[in-house]
mmCIF file of C-alpha atoms and ligand atoms in Angstrom:
data_model
loop_
_atom_site.group_PDB
_atom_site.id
_atom_site.type_symbol
_atom_site.label_atom_id
_atom_site.label_comp_id
_atom_site.label_asym_id
_atom_site.label_seq_id
_atom_site.Cartn_x
_atom_site.Cartn_y
_atom_site.Cartn_z
ATOM 1 C CA UNK A 1 40.830 139.562 107.699
ATOM 2 C CA UNK A 2 43.398 142.361 107.618
ATOM 3 C CA UNK A 3 43.925 144.204 110.865
ATOM 4 C CA UNK A 4 43.850 147.567 109.117
ATOM 5 C CA UNK A 5 41.829 149.001 106.294
ATOM 6 C CA UNK A 6 38.320 150.220 105.955
ATOM 7 C CA UNK A 7 35.134 148.593 104.920
ATOM 8 C CA UNK A 8 33.643 149.604 101.626
ATOM 9 C CA UNK A 9 30.720 147.897 99.938
ATOM 10 C CA UNK A 10 30.935 145.070 102.440
ATOM 11 C CA UNK A 11 34.568 144.247 101.643
ATOM 12 C CA UNK A 12 37.864 145.141 103.217
ATOM 13 C CA UNK A 13 39.659 147.359 100.762
ATOM 14 C CA UNK A 14 43.087 148.902 101.164
ATOM 15 C CA UNK A 15 44.333 151.099 98.371
ATOM 16 C CA UNK A 16 47.985 151.583 97.419
ATOM 17 C CA UNK A 17 48.547 154.744 99.423
ATOM 18 C CA UNK A 18 47.123 153.158 102.503
ATOM 19 C CA UNK A 19 49.186 150.035 101.984
ATOM 20 C CA UNK A 20 52.343 152.121 101.704
ATOM 21 C CA UNK A 21 51.326 153.947 104.837
ATOM 22 C CA UNK A 22 50.660 150.746 106.771
ATOM 23 C CA UNK A 23 53.926 149.150 105.632
ATOM 24 C CA UNK A 24 55.859 152.224 106.639
ATOM 25 C CA UNK A 25 54.309 152.124 110.096
ATOM 26 C CA UNK A 26 53.919 148.424 110.824
ATOM 27 C CA UNK A 27 57.091 148.051 112.841
ATOM 28 C CA UNK A 28 55.708 150.030 115.703
ATOM 29 C CA UNK A 29 55.386 148.966 119.285
ATOM 30 C CA UNK A 30 51.755 150.009 119.523
ATOM 31 C CA UNK A 31 50.495 147.951 116.603
ATOM 32 C CA UNK A 32 48.823 144.628 117.342
ATOM 33 C CA UNK A 33 51.143 141.834 118.372
ATOM 34 C CA UNK A 34 51.341 140.073 115.023
ATOM 35 C CA UNK A 35 52.369 143.282 113.221
ATOM 36 C CA UNK A 36 54.854 144.288 115.877
ATOM 37 C CA UNK A 37 56.463 140.846 116.107
ATOM 38 C CA UNK A 38 59.556 141.814 114.073
ATOM 39 C CA UNK A 39 60.055 144.876 116.225
ATOM 40 C CA UNK A 40 60.032 143.032 119.514
ATOM 41 C CA UNK A 41 61.427 139.590 118.597
ATOM 42 C CA UNK A 42 63.189 137.999 121.531
ATOM 43 C CA UNK A 43 62.839 141.051 123.788
ATOM 44 C CA UNK A 44 61.142 141.380 127.168
ATOM 45 C CA UNK A 45 57.609 142.736 127.084
ATOM 46 C CA UNK A 46 57.492 146.499 126.614
ATOM 47 C CA UNK A 47 60.822 146.606 124.788
ATOM 48 C CA UNK A 48 61.424 146.969 121.078
ATOM 49 C CA UNK A 49 64.517 147.118 118.902
ATOM 50 C CA UNK A 50 65.700 150.687 118.389
ATOM 51 C CA UNK A 51 63.704 152.252 115.575
ATOM 52 C CA UNK A 52 66.645 154.466 114.564
ATOM 53 C CA UNK A 53 67.395 152.649 111.297
ATOM 54 C CA UNK A 54 63.753 152.751 110.229
ATOM 55 C CA UNK A 55 63.734 156.516 109.863
ATOM 56 C CA UNK A 56 65.258 157.819 106.643
ATOM 57 C CA UNK A 57 68.044 160.422 106.982
ATOM 58 C CA UNK A 58 65.473 163.196 106.462
ATOM 59 C CA UNK A 59 63.431 161.778 109.323
ATOM 60 C CA UNK A 60 66.401 162.067 111.653
ATOM 61 C CA UNK A 61 67.689 165.089 113.505
ATOM 62 C CA UNK A 62 70.270 167.516 112.158
ATOM 63 C CA UNK A 63 73.866 166.314 111.879
ATOM 64 C CA UNK A 64 76.299 165.992 113.463
ATOM 65 C CA UNK A 65 74.286 163.713 115.736
ATOM 66 C CA UNK A 66 74.981 164.623 119.357
ATOM 67 C CA UNK A 67 77.442 162.376 121.237
ATOM 68 C CA UNK A 68 74.847 161.385 123.814
ATOM 69 C CA UNK A 69 72.515 159.986 121.151
ATOM 70 C CA UNK A 70 72.539 156.184 120.855
ATOM 71 C CA UNK A 71 72.524 155.340 117.139
ATOM 72 C CA UNK A 72 73.827 151.773 117.390
ATOM 73 C CA UNK A 73 71.650 149.233 115.592
ATOM 74 C CA UNK A 74 71.931 146.798 118.512
ATOM 75 C CA UNK A 75 70.142 149.263 120.800
ATOM 76 C CA UNK A 76 66.874 148.451 122.501
ATOM 77 C CA UNK A 77 64.105 150.903 123.415
ATOM 78 C CA UNK A 78 62.559 150.399 126.836
ATOM 79 C CA UNK A 79 59.441 152.271 127.810
ATOM 80 C CA UNK A 80 59.914 153.596 131.334
ATOM 81 C CA UNK A 81 56.569 155.298 131.796
ATOM 82 C CA UNK A 82 54.247 158.009 130.665
ATOM 83 C CA UNK A 83 55.160 161.663 131.094
ATOM 84 C CA UNK A 84 51.825 163.085 130.088
ATOM 85 C CA UNK A 85 48.649 162.080 128.342
ATOM 86 C CA UNK A 86 46.961 164.704 126.248
ATOM 87 C CA UNK A 87 44.039 165.039 123.898
ATOM 88 C CA UNK A 88 46.160 164.811 120.810
ATOM 89 C CA UNK A 89 49.318 163.101 121.919
ATOM 90 C CA UNK A 90 50.790 161.104 124.764
ATOM 91 C CA UNK A 91 54.383 161.627 125.808
ATOM 92 C CA UNK A 92 56.383 158.653 127.087
ATOM 93 C CA UNK A 93 59.794 158.312 128.647
ATOM 94 C CA UNK A 94 61.946 155.861 126.703
ATOM 95 C CA UNK A 95 65.451 154.598 127.368
ATOM 96 C CA UNK A 96 67.460 153.698 124.265
ATOM 97 C CA UNK A 97 70.436 151.603 125.305
ATOM 98 C CA UNK A 98 72.853 149.005 123.968
ATOM 99 C CA UNK A 99 72.476 145.955 126.219
ATOM 100 C CA UNK A 100 75.632 144.990 128.055
ATOM 101 C CA UNK A 101 77.283 148.380 127.507
ATOM 102 C CA UNK A 102 77.140 151.812 129.107
ATOM 103 C CA UNK A 103 75.647 153.353 125.954
ATOM 104 C CA UNK A 104 72.289 154.717 127.000
ATOM 105 C CA UNK A 105 70.154 157.819 126.570
ATOM 106 C CA UNK A 106 66.721 158.997 127.645
ATOM 107 C CA UNK A 107 64.224 160.116 125.038
ATOM 108 C CA UNK A 108 60.789 161.675 125.110
ATOM 109 C CA UNK A 109 58.470 159.849 122.712
ATOM 110 C CA UNK A 110 55.523 161.975 121.654
ATOM 111 C CA UNK A 111 52.910 159.729 120.099
ATOM 112 C CA UNK A 112 50.127 161.450 118.238
ATOM 113 C CA UNK A 113 46.735 159.900 118.562
ATOM 114 C CA UNK A 114 44.586 159.277 115.513
ATOM 115 C CA UNK A 115 42.938 162.684 115.353
ATOM 116 C CA UNK A 116 40.106 163.567 117.701
ATOM 117 C CA UNK A 117 37.973 166.644 118.282
ATOM 118 C CA UNK A 118 40.356 169.544 118.838
ATOM 119 C CA UNK A 119 42.562 168.151 116.122
ATOM 120 C CA UNK A 120 39.705 168.299 113.677
ATOM 121 C CA UNK A 121 39.334 172.004 114.152
ATOM 122 C CA UNK A 122 43.030 172.564 114.337
ATOM 123 C CA UNK A 123 43.888 170.692 111.206
ATOM 124 C CA UNK A 124 41.313 172.609 109.224
ATOM 125 C CA UNK A 125 42.649 175.878 110.635
ATOM 126 C CA UNK A 126 46.351 175.165 110.359
ATOM 127 C CA UNK A 127 46.691 172.581 107.620
ATOM 128 C CA UNK A 128 44.429 174.446 105.185
ATOM 129 C CA UNK A 129 46.188 174.446 101.856
ATOM 130 C CA UNK A 130 49.129 172.430 103.115
ATOM 131 C CA UNK A 131 50.066 170.299 100.137
ATOM 132 C CA UNK A 132 49.147 166.654 100.315
ATOM 133 C CA UNK A 133 50.521 164.671 97.423
ATOM 134 C CA UNK A 134 48.233 161.690 97.206
ATOM 135 C CA UNK A 135 44.674 162.673 96.475
ATOM 136 C CA UNK A 136 43.363 159.316 97.666
ATOM 137 C CA UNK A 137 45.237 159.886 100.883
ATOM 138 C CA UNK A 138 43.536 163.254 100.958
ATOM 139 C CA UNK A 139 40.161 161.602 100.625
ATOM 140 C CA UNK A 140 40.942 159.068 103.351
ATOM 141 C CA UNK A 141 41.798 161.950 105.657
ATOM 142 C CA UNK A 142 38.746 163.983 104.686
ATOM 143 C CA UNK A 143 36.495 160.990 105.320
ATOM 144 C CA UNK A 144 38.238 160.270 108.623
ATOM 145 C CA UNK A 145 38.676 156.589 107.922
ATOM 146 C CA UNK A 146 40.799 154.832 110.530
ATOM 147 C CA UNK A 147 43.778 155.002 108.231
ATOM 148 C CA UNK A 148 42.921 158.561 107.234
ATOM 149 C CA UNK A 149 42.973 159.623 110.880
ATOM 150 C CA UNK A 150 46.316 157.930 111.401
ATOM 151 C CA UNK A 151 47.590 159.828 108.346
ATOM 152 C CA UNK A 152 46.537 163.124 109.909
ATOM 153 C CA UNK A 153 48.340 162.166 113.116
ATOM 154 C CA UNK A 154 51.425 161.325 111.046
ATOM 155 C CA UNK A 155 51.285 164.746 109.411
ATOM 156 C CA UNK A 156 51.233 166.410 112.813
ATOM 157 C CA UNK A 157 54.214 164.362 114.002
ATOM 158 C CA UNK A 158 56.101 165.247 110.818
ATOM 159 C CA UNK A 159 55.138 168.906 111.089
ATOM 160 C CA UNK A 160 56.449 169.093 114.645
ATOM 161 C CA UNK A 161 59.608 167.213 113.728
ATOM 162 C CA UNK A 162 60.275 169.554 110.786
ATOM 163 C CA UNK A 163 59.712 172.604 112.988
ATOM 164 C CA UNK A 164 62.017 171.585 115.822
ATOM 165 C CA UNK A 165 64.628 170.371 113.325
ATOM 166 C CA UNK A 166 64.775 173.769 111.692
ATOM 167 C CA UNK A 167 64.804 175.572 115.020
ATOM 168 C CA UNK A 168 67.397 173.238 116.506
ATOM 169 C CA UNK A 169 69.662 173.812 113.488
ATOM 170 C CA UNK A 170 69.217 177.548 113.945
ATOM 171 C CA UNK A 171 70.385 177.216 117.550
ATOM 172 C CA UNK A 172 67.056 177.898 119.243
ATOM 173 C CA UNK A 173 66.353 176.365 122.657
ATOM 174 C CA UNK A 174 64.287 173.292 121.723
ATOM 175 C CA UNK A 175 64.823 169.604 122.543
ATOM 176 C CA UNK A 176 67.086 167.912 119.995
ATOM 177 C CA UNK A 177 64.780 166.202 117.457
ATOM 178 C CA UNK A 178 65.989 162.600 117.301
ATOM 179 C CA UNK A 179 63.685 161.062 114.696
ATOM 180 C CA UNK A 180 60.142 160.789 113.440
ATOM 181 C CA UNK A 181 58.520 157.517 112.451
ATOM 182 C CA UNK A 182 54.849 157.385 111.627
ATOM 183 C CA UNK A 183 52.895 158.996 114.433
ATOM 184 C CA UNK A 184 55.831 158.944 116.873
ATOM 185 C CA UNK A 185 58.267 161.797 117.376
ATOM 186 C CA UNK A 186 61.349 160.987 119.447
ATOM 187 C CA UNK A 187 63.271 163.860 120.964
ATOM 188 C CA UNK A 188 65.802 164.668 123.629
ATOM 189 C CA UNK A 189 64.354 164.137 127.091
ATOM 190 C CA UNK A 190 64.555 167.356 129.078
ATOM 191 C CA UNK A 191 65.047 166.403 132.690
ATOM 192 C CA UNK A 192 67.315 164.582 135.077
ATOM 193 C CA UNK A 193 69.191 161.330 134.406
ATOM 194 C CA UNK A 194 66.875 159.543 136.871
ATOM 195 C CA UNK A 195 63.929 160.284 134.560
ATOM 196 C CA UNK A 196 62.456 163.227 136.469
ATOM 197 C CA UNK A 197 61.119 165.561 133.764
ATOM 198 C CA UNK A 198 61.832 169.283 133.825
ATOM 199 C CA UNK A 199 58.811 171.224 135.120
ATOM 200 C CA UNK A 200 56.687 173.360 132.850
ATOM 201 C CA UNK A 201 57.236 177.068 133.438
ATOM 202 C CA UNK A 202 53.649 177.241 134.758
ATOM 203 C CA UNK A 203 54.596 174.849 137.567
ATOM 204 C CA UNK A 204 57.543 176.893 138.776
ATOM 205 C CA UNK A 205 57.543 179.717 141.332
ATOM 206 C CA UNK A 206 60.613 181.689 140.317
ATOM 207 C CA UNK A 207 61.966 184.362 142.647
ATOM 208 C CA UNK A 208 62.360 187.831 141.091
ATOM 209 C CA UNK A 209 65.933 187.212 139.905
ATOM 210 C CA UNK A 210 65.045 183.836 138.348
ATOM 211 C CA UNK A 211 61.949 185.340 136.726
ATOM 212 C CA UNK A 212 64.080 188.015 135.113
ATOM 213 C CA UNK A 213 66.655 185.438 134.013
ATOM 214 C CA UNK A 214 63.909 183.385 132.334
ATOM 215 C CA UNK A 215 62.456 186.444 130.606
ATOM 216 C CA UNK A 216 65.942 187.324 129.397
ATOM 217 C CA UNK A 217 66.094 183.909 127.705
ATOM 218 C CA UNK A 218 62.557 184.026 126.362
ATOM 219 C CA UNK A 219 62.834 187.370 124.580
ATOM 220 C CA UNK A 220 65.852 186.446 122.420
ATOM 221 C CA UNK A 221 64.410 182.981 121.706
ATOM 222 C CA UNK A 222 61.095 184.400 120.504
ATOM 223 C CA UNK A 223 62.893 187.178 118.630
ATOM 224 C CA UNK A 224 65.008 184.605 116.799
ATOM 225 C CA UNK A 225 61.860 182.604 116.050
ATOM 226 C CA UNK A 226 60.169 185.715 114.630
ATOM 227 C CA UNK A 227 63.273 186.576 112.578
ATOM 228 C CA UNK A 228 63.004 183.133 111.000
ATOM 229 C CA UNK A 229 59.420 184.098 110.137
ATOM 230 C CA UNK A 230 57.646 181.930 112.704
ATOM 231 C CA UNK A 231 55.286 182.182 115.635
ATOM 232 C CA UNK A 232 54.991 179.265 118.061
ATOM 233 C CA UNK A 233 51.214 179.215 117.574
ATOM 234 C CA UNK A 234 50.320 177.845 121.017
ATOM 235 C CA UNK A 235 52.721 179.600 123.339
ATOM 236 C CA UNK A 236 51.987 179.533 127.036
ATOM 237 C CA UNK A 237 53.705 178.784 130.345
ATOM 238 C CA UNK A 238 52.648 175.139 129.749
ATOM 239 C CA UNK A 239 54.682 174.819 126.571
ATOM 240 C CA UNK A 240 57.953 176.043 128.043
ATOM 241 C CA UNK A 241 60.145 173.779 130.169
ATOM 242 C CA UNK A 242 62.641 174.976 132.759
ATOM 243 C CA UNK A 243 65.611 172.727 133.323
ATOM 244 C CA UNK A 244 68.253 173.888 135.795
ATOM 245 C CA UNK A 245 67.473 177.498 134.997
ATOM 246 C CA UNK A 246 67.402 176.945 131.243
ATOM 247 C CA UNK A 247 64.238 177.698 129.268
ATOM 248 C CA UNK A 248 63.198 175.443 126.363
ATOM 249 C CA UNK A 249 60.308 175.720 123.940
ATOM 250 C CA UNK A 250 58.237 172.599 123.276
ATOM 251 C CA UNK A 251 54.980 171.525 121.613
ATOM 252 C CA UNK A 252 55.467 173.008 118.177
ATOM 253 C CA UNK A 253 53.403 171.068 115.640
ATOM 254 C CA UNK A 254 51.360 174.152 114.830
ATOM 255 C CA UNK A 255 54.263 176.560 114.225
ATOM 256 C CA UNK A 256 52.878 179.353 112.074
ATOM 257 C CA UNK A 257 54.599 180.958 109.111
ATOM 258 C CA UNK A 258 53.819 184.568 109.922
ATOM 259 C CA UNK A 259 54.482 185.833 106.419
ATOM 260 C CA UNK A 260 52.447 183.400 104.310
ATOM 261 C CA UNK A 261 49.680 182.747 106.822
ATOM 262 C CA UNK A 262 47.116 185.550 106.449
ATOM 263 C CA UNK A 263 46.534 185.382 110.201
ATOM 264 C CA UNK A 264 50.239 185.179 110.999
ATOM 265 C CA UNK A 265 50.307 188.534 112.781
ATOM 266 C CA UNK A 266 47.379 187.501 114.974
ATOM 267 C CA UNK A 267 49.142 184.305 116.069
ATOM 268 C CA UNK A 268 52.282 186.255 116.873
ATOM 269 C CA UNK A 269 50.286 188.776 118.911
ATOM 270 C CA UNK A 270 48.397 186.068 120.763
ATOM 271 C CA UNK A 271 51.606 184.206 121.680
ATOM 272 C CA UNK A 272 53.251 187.405 122.878
ATOM 273 C CA UNK A 273 50.189 188.501 124.867
ATOM 274 C CA UNK A 274 49.778 185.069 126.539
ATOM 275 C CA UNK A 275 53.306 184.717 127.740
ATOM 276 C CA UNK A 276 53.925 188.338 128.683
ATOM 277 C CA UNK A 277 50.746 188.258 130.779
ATOM 278 C CA UNK A 278 52.190 185.336 132.735
ATOM 279 C CA UNK A 279 55.446 187.183 133.417
ATOM 280 C CA UNK A 280 53.661 190.443 134.261
ATOM 281 C CA UNK A 281 51.329 188.643 136.690
ATOM 282 C CA UNK A 282 54.370 187.260 138.530
ATOM 283 C CA UNK A 283 55.720 190.750 138.981
ATOM 284 C CA UNK A 284 58.536 190.910 136.435
ATOM 285 C CA UNK A 285 60.655 193.987 137.085
ATOM 286 C CA UNK A 286 63.988 195.306 135.931
ATOM 287 C CA UNK A 287 63.791 193.989 132.369
ATOM 288 C CA UNK A 288 65.066 195.877 129.330
ATOM 289 C CA UNK A 289 61.862 195.021 127.525
ATOM 290 C CA UNK A 290 58.571 195.474 129.348
ATOM 291 C CA UNK A 291 56.139 192.548 128.958
ATOM 292 C CA UNK A 292 53.688 194.854 127.202
ATOM 293 C CA UNK A 293 56.275 195.661 124.525
ATOM 294 C CA UNK A 294 56.893 192.048 123.477
ATOM 295 C CA UNK A 295 54.265 192.076 120.712
ATOM 296 C CA UNK A 296 55.813 195.133 119.081
ATOM 297 C CA UNK A 297 59.299 193.662 119.338
ATOM 298 C CA UNK A 298 58.266 190.383 117.719
ATOM 299 C CA UNK A 299 56.352 192.115 114.936
ATOM 300 C CA UNK A 300 59.403 194.214 114.190
ATOM 301 C CA UNK A 301 61.655 191.133 114.171
ATOM 302 C CA UNK A 302 59.279 189.363 111.780
ATOM 303 C CA UNK A 303 59.113 192.422 109.510
ATOM 304 C CA UNK A 304 55.395 192.893 110.103
ATOM 305 C CA UNK A 305 53.650 196.211 110.618
ATOM 306 C CA UNK A 306 52.736 197.212 114.134
ATOM 307 C CA UNK A 307 49.406 195.765 115.307
HETATM 308 N N1 ATP B 401 61.303 166.647 125.379
HETATM 309 C C1 ATP B 401 60.628 166.565 126.528
HETATM 310 N N2 ATP B 401 61.274 166.326 127.689
HETATM 311 C C2 ATP B 401 60.594 166.240 128.854
HETATM 312 N N3 ATP B 401 59.269 166.375 128.952
HETATM 313 C C3 ATP B 401 58.567 166.600 127.825
HETATM 314 C C4 ATP B 401 59.200 166.713 126.560
HETATM 315 N N4 ATP B 401 58.267 166.944 125.623
HETATM 316 C C5 ATP B 401 57.088 166.973 126.284
HETATM 317 N N5 ATP B 401 57.254 166.772 127.600
HETATM 318 C C6 ATP B 401 56.204 166.732 128.625
HETATM 319 O O1 ATP B 401 54.988 166.299 128.033
HETATM 320 C C7 ATP B 401 54.015 167.336 128.115
HETATM 321 C C8 ATP B 401 53.176 167.338 126.856
HETATM 322 O O2 ATP B 401 53.978 167.666 125.750
HETATM 323 P P1 ATP B 401 53.435 168.618 124.615
HETATM 324 O O3 ATP B 401 53.049 169.924 125.206
HETATM 325 O O4 ATP B 401 54.413 168.642 123.518
HETATM 326 O O5 ATP B 401 52.185 167.775 124.125
HETATM 327 P P2 ATP B 401 50.635 168.107 124.001
HETATM 328 O O6 ATP B 401 49.933 166.804 123.908
HETATM 329 O O7 ATP B 401 50.437 169.030 122.900
HETATM 330 O O8 ATP B 401 50.281 168.742 125.337
HETATM 331 P P3 ATP B 401 49.124 169.763 125.684
HETATM 332 O O9 ATP B 401 47.963 169.482 124.800
HETATM 333 O O10 ATP B 401 48.907 169.449 127.131
HETATM 334 O O11 ATP B 401 49.754 171.098 125.445
HETATM 335 C C9 ATP B 401 54.813 168.600 128.356
HETATM 336 O O12 ATP B 401 54.062 169.561 129.042
HETATM 337 C C10 ATP B 401 55.974 168.120 129.172
HETATM 338 O O13 ATP B 401 55.618 168.021 130.524
HETATM 339 MG MG1 MG B 402 51.592 171.240 125.310
#
């Protein structure tokens, strides 16, 4: 009996789209042992061969690839631990290294779960009208078959990868997007070489000067985002990391196109209100732009009318 597929009229049936999907994703560490055998052949438990060559060039980050990134085919991925479990995705720390050499880098692997509750609402809200080529794939997703749910998770991973790729190319402060493969997004690990992750802004207690310095990074980053026509869509002090004084935006699968999305302005306002409230509550003073003026600034940058 196949490991994947769905039962219809008492028989296991896998249609072509699903088969393509399964083939594309079979070489993944989290699939059952027999499927993952090729990926882990001869390696210690928990390791897999680097998945770099399995992503097509469009599923890899913008070129030139950074020097620190290990792209050698002989590299091995070792899972070092979990950074965070969430409702929709789990984030793991992975070391990609060439055995017997000094070539090594740390990556954050964000693995989307086959969609659950919040995702259901979110994908209807955000993915509405997003073009899906295969109509049978569409049906599998609508019916929430096992494969259909994995397809939704794949779409989220791809959406986040596409967003951070565009933003990274535009020079915005986001982790470098390494590659996307199925439901897994690999990106630059933001943290220390010993694997300690950078704290979320919400976990920091910046003194007044540091608070101002962070605000002075946030405003241009969000302005640049708005100029590109986007709102983060879920901006809060939990989706910003602070590494050695540097602010980075993360968690962007739901990036909103503020021009084409009829509720674009609302998302922009909500993001601005959320984050400026956090800074105001911590007593931000001395800034060129008052927290309360962020919404207006972002609307102007995006070319939208005032709220
Ligand atoms: N590139 C990264 N480097 C270091 N840590 C990261 C990175 N990406 C994510 N993390 C950690 O994993 C956490 C979860 O990531 P993210 O916010 O993208 O996922 P999420 O599942 O949507 O989370 P949530 O639902 O809690 O917002 C982050 O808060 C951060 O602590
Ligand atoms: Mg998050």
